[in-house]
Amino acid sequence: MNKVILMGRLTRDPEVRYSQGENSTAVARYTLAVDRRFSRNNDEQTADFIGCVAFGKAGEFAEKYFRKGTKIAITGRIQTGSYTNRDGVKVYTTDVVVEEQEFAESKNSSSAGFDNGYQSAGRAPEPSGAGDGFMNIPDGIDEELPFN
């Protein structure tokens, strides 16, 4: 089985090209900085920089929505390959071919906390200070919530 699950931040905007021909296909390449669980020095966080490639609709999505610093989660498979460069040197490649990709945090999560989107019947949502589309839960409404 060849299955990869990664979560990390884009190191730069995706580089997108389109294949030649009648049915051109988007090919998006990007690098994810994935934090390592443990570091050698307790002071220093280390990361792996993993090359990813997304084809078709996934490539178009990456082009439209992903930007440097965006935290995403992907699933895919590892693919190895090789080619000979202009100097005649054989270069070996390893990429993750993206099968699924999604945002791993909201746009405003770095500047504001996550608010619960539950709305009590008959009450209008109160606007959130962060403008993230979620309402703040008013004080004293604990009895009306369907969970503890």
CSV table of C-alpha atoms in Angstrom, one decimal:
chain,number,residue,atom,x,y,z
A,1,MET,CA,0.0,0.0,0.0
A,2,ASN,CA,1.3,3.5,-0.9
A,3,LYS,CA,-0.6,6.1,1.2
A,4,VAL,CA,0.7,9.4,2.5
A,5,ILE,CA,-1.1,11.8,4.9
A,6,LEU,CA,0.6,15.1,5.6
A,7,MET,CA,-0.3,18.4,7.3
A,8,GLY,CA,1.9,21.4,6.9
A,9,ARG,CA,2.3,25.0,5.5
A,10,LEU,CA,3.1,25.9,2.0
A,11,THR,CA,6.6,27.4,1.6
A,12,ARG,CA,5.5,29.5,-1.4
A,13,ASP,CA,2.6,30.0,-3.8
A,14,PRO,CA,2.0,26.9,-5.9
A,15,GLU,CA,3.6,26.8,-9.3
A,16,VAL,CA,1.0,25.9,-11.9
A,17,ARG,CA,1.4,24.9,-15.5
A,18,TYR,CA,-1.0,23.5,-18.0
A,19,SER,CA,-0.3,20.5,-20.2
A,20,GLN,CA,-0.2,20.9,-24.0
A,21,GLY,CA,-2.9,19.6,-26.3
A,22,GLU,CA,-6.7,19.8,-26.8
A,23,ASN,CA,-7.6,18.8,-23.2
A,24,SER,CA,-5.0,20.8,-21.2
A,25,THR,CA,-4.6,19.7,-17.6
A,26,ALA,CA,-3.5,21.8,-14.6
A,27,VAL,CA,-0.3,20.6,-12.9
A,28,ALA,CA,0.3,22.4,-9.6
A,29,ARG,CA,3.6,21.9,-7.7
A,30,TYR,CA,4.1,23.1,-4.2
A,31,THR,CA,6.3,22.3,-1.2
A,32,LEU,CA,4.9,21.6,2.3
A,33,ALA,CA,6.9,22.3,5.4
A,34,VAL,CA,5.8,19.5,7.8
A,35,ASP,CA,7.0,19.9,11.4
A,36,ARG,CA,8.7,16.9,12.8
A,37,ARG,CA,7.2,15.5,16.0
A,38,PHE,CA,10.6,15.5,17.8
A,39,SER,CA,13.6,17.7,17.4
A,40,ARG,CA,17.3,17.0,18.2
A,41,ASN,CA,17.7,20.2,20.2
A,42,ASN,CA,14.8,21.0,22.5
A,43,ASP,CA,15.0,24.7,21.5
A,44,GLU,CA,14.7,24.2,17.8
A,45,GLN,CA,11.7,23.0,15.8
A,46,THR,CA,12.7,21.1,12.7
A,47,ALA,CA,10.6,20.5,9.5
A,48,ASP,CA,10.8,18.3,6.4
A,49,PHE,CA,10.1,20.0,3.1
A,50,ILE,CA,8.1,17.7,0.9
A,51,GLY,CA,7.4,18.3,-2.8
A,52,CYS,CA,3.8,17.7,-3.8
A,53,VAL,CA,2.1,17.7,-7.2
A,54,ALA,CA,-1.7,18.0,-7.9
A,55,PHE,CA,-3.3,17.3,-11.3
A,56,GLY,CA,-6.5,18.4,-12.9
A,57,LYS,CA,-9.2,19.9,-10.7
A,58,ALA,CA,-6.9,19.6,-7.6
A,59,GLY,CA,-4.3,21.6,-9.4
A,60,GLU,CA,-6.8,24.3,-10.4
A,61,PHE,CA,-8.0,24.4,-6.8
A,62,ALA,CA,-4.4,24.9,-5.5
A,63,GLU,CA,-3.8,27.7,-8.1
A,64,LYS,CA,-7.0,29.5,-7.0
A,65,TYR,CA,-6.9,29.2,-3.2
A,66,PHE,CA,-3.5,28.1,-1.9
A,67,ARG,CA,-0.9,30.8,-0.9
A,68,LYS,CA,2.4,30.8,0.9
A,69,GLY,CA,1.9,30.1,4.6
A,70,THR,CA,-1.5,28.3,4.1
A,71,LYS,CA,-1.9,25.3,6.4
A,72,ILE,CA,-3.3,22.3,4.5
A,73,ALA,CA,-3.8,18.6,4.9
A,74,ILE,CA,-3.3,16.2,2.0
A,75,THR,CA,-3.5,12.6,1.2
A,76,GLY,CA,-1.8,11.0,-1.7
A,77,ARG,CA,0.9,8.5,-2.8
A,78,ILE,CA,4.7,8.7,-3.1
A,79,GLN,CA,6.0,8.6,-6.7
A,80,THR,CA,9.6,8.3,-7.6
A,81,GLY,CA,11.2,9.1,-11.0
A,82,SER,CA,14.3,10.2,-12.7
A,83,TYR,CA,15.4,12.3,-15.7
A,84,THR,CA,18.7,13.4,-17.2
A,85,ASN,CA,19.3,17.1,-16.9
A,86,ARG,CA,21.0,19.4,-19.5
A,87,ASP,CA,24.5,18.6,-18.1
A,88,GLY,CA,23.9,14.9,-18.7
A,89,VAL,CA,23.5,14.1,-15.0
A,90,LYS,CA,20.7,11.7,-13.9
A,91,VAL,CA,18.5,13.3,-11.3
A,92,TYR,CA,16.2,11.3,-9.1
A,93,THR,CA,12.9,12.7,-7.9
A,94,THR,CA,10.4,11.9,-5.1
A,95,ASP,CA,7.1,13.6,-4.9
A,96,VAL,CA,3.7,13.1,-3.3
A,97,VAL,CA,1.0,12.9,-5.9
A,98,VAL,CA,-2.0,14.6,-4.3
A,99,GLU,CA,-5.3,12.7,-4.3
A,100,GLU,CA,-7.1,14.9,-1.7
A,101,GLN,CA,-6.3,18.3,-0.3
A,102,GLU,CA,-8.0,20.6,2.1
A,103,PHE,CA,-7.5,23.6,4.4
A,104,ALA,CA,-6.3,22.6,7.8
A,105,GLU,CA,-7.3,25.9,9.5
A,106,SER,CA,-9.6,28.8,8.9
A,107,LYS,CA,-8.4,32.0,7.2
A,108,ASN,CA,-8.7,34.0,10.5
A,109,SER,CA,-7.5,31.3,12.9
A,110,SER,CA,-4.1,32.8,13.4
A,111,SER,CA,-5.7,36.1,14.6
A,112,ALA,CA,-8.7,34.8,16.5
A,113,GLY,CA,-10.0,31.8,18.3
A,114,PHE,CA,-12.6,29.4,16.9
A,115,ASP,CA,-16.2,30.2,17.9
A,116,ASN,CA,-18.9,27.5,18.0
A,117,GLY,CA,-21.4,28.0,15.2
A,118,TYR,CA,-24.4,26.7,17.3
A,119,GLN,CA,-27.5,28.9,17.0
A,120,SER,CA,-30.3,28.6,19.5
A,121,ALA,CA,-33.8,28.5,18.1
A,122,GLY,CA,-35.4,31.9,17.8
A,123,ARG,CA,-32.2,33.9,18.4
A,124,ALA,CA,-30.3,35.9,15.8
A,125,PRO,CA,-26.6,35.2,15.5
A,126,GLU,CA,-24.4,37.7,17.1
A,127,PRO,CA,-21.6,38.9,14.8
A,128,SER,CA,-18.2,37.7,15.6
A,129,GLY,CA,-15.4,40.1,16.1
A,130,ALA,CA,-13.1,38.2,13.7
A,131,GLY,CA,-15.7,38.2,10.9
A,132,ASP,CA,-15.2,34.5,10.4
A,133,GLY,CA,-18.8,33.6,9.8
A,134,PHE,CA,-19.4,32.1,13.2
A,135,MET,CA,-21.5,33.5,16.1
A,136,ASN,CA,-20.5,34.0,19.7
A,137,ILE,CA,-22.5,32.0,22.2
A,138,PRO,CA,-24.1,34.5,24.6
A,139,ASP,CA,-23.6,34.2,28.4
A,140,GLY,CA,-26.3,32.4,30.4
A,141,ILE,CA,-27.6,30.2,27.5
A,142,ASP,CA,-26.0,27.0,28.9
A,143,GLU,CA,-29.5,25.5,29.7
A,144,GLU,CA,-30.6,25.7,26.1
A,145,LEU,CA,-27.5,23.9,24.6
A,146,PRO,CA,-28.2,20.3,23.7
A,147,PHE,CA,-24.9,19.1,25.0
A,148,ASN,CA,-22.7,19.6,28.1
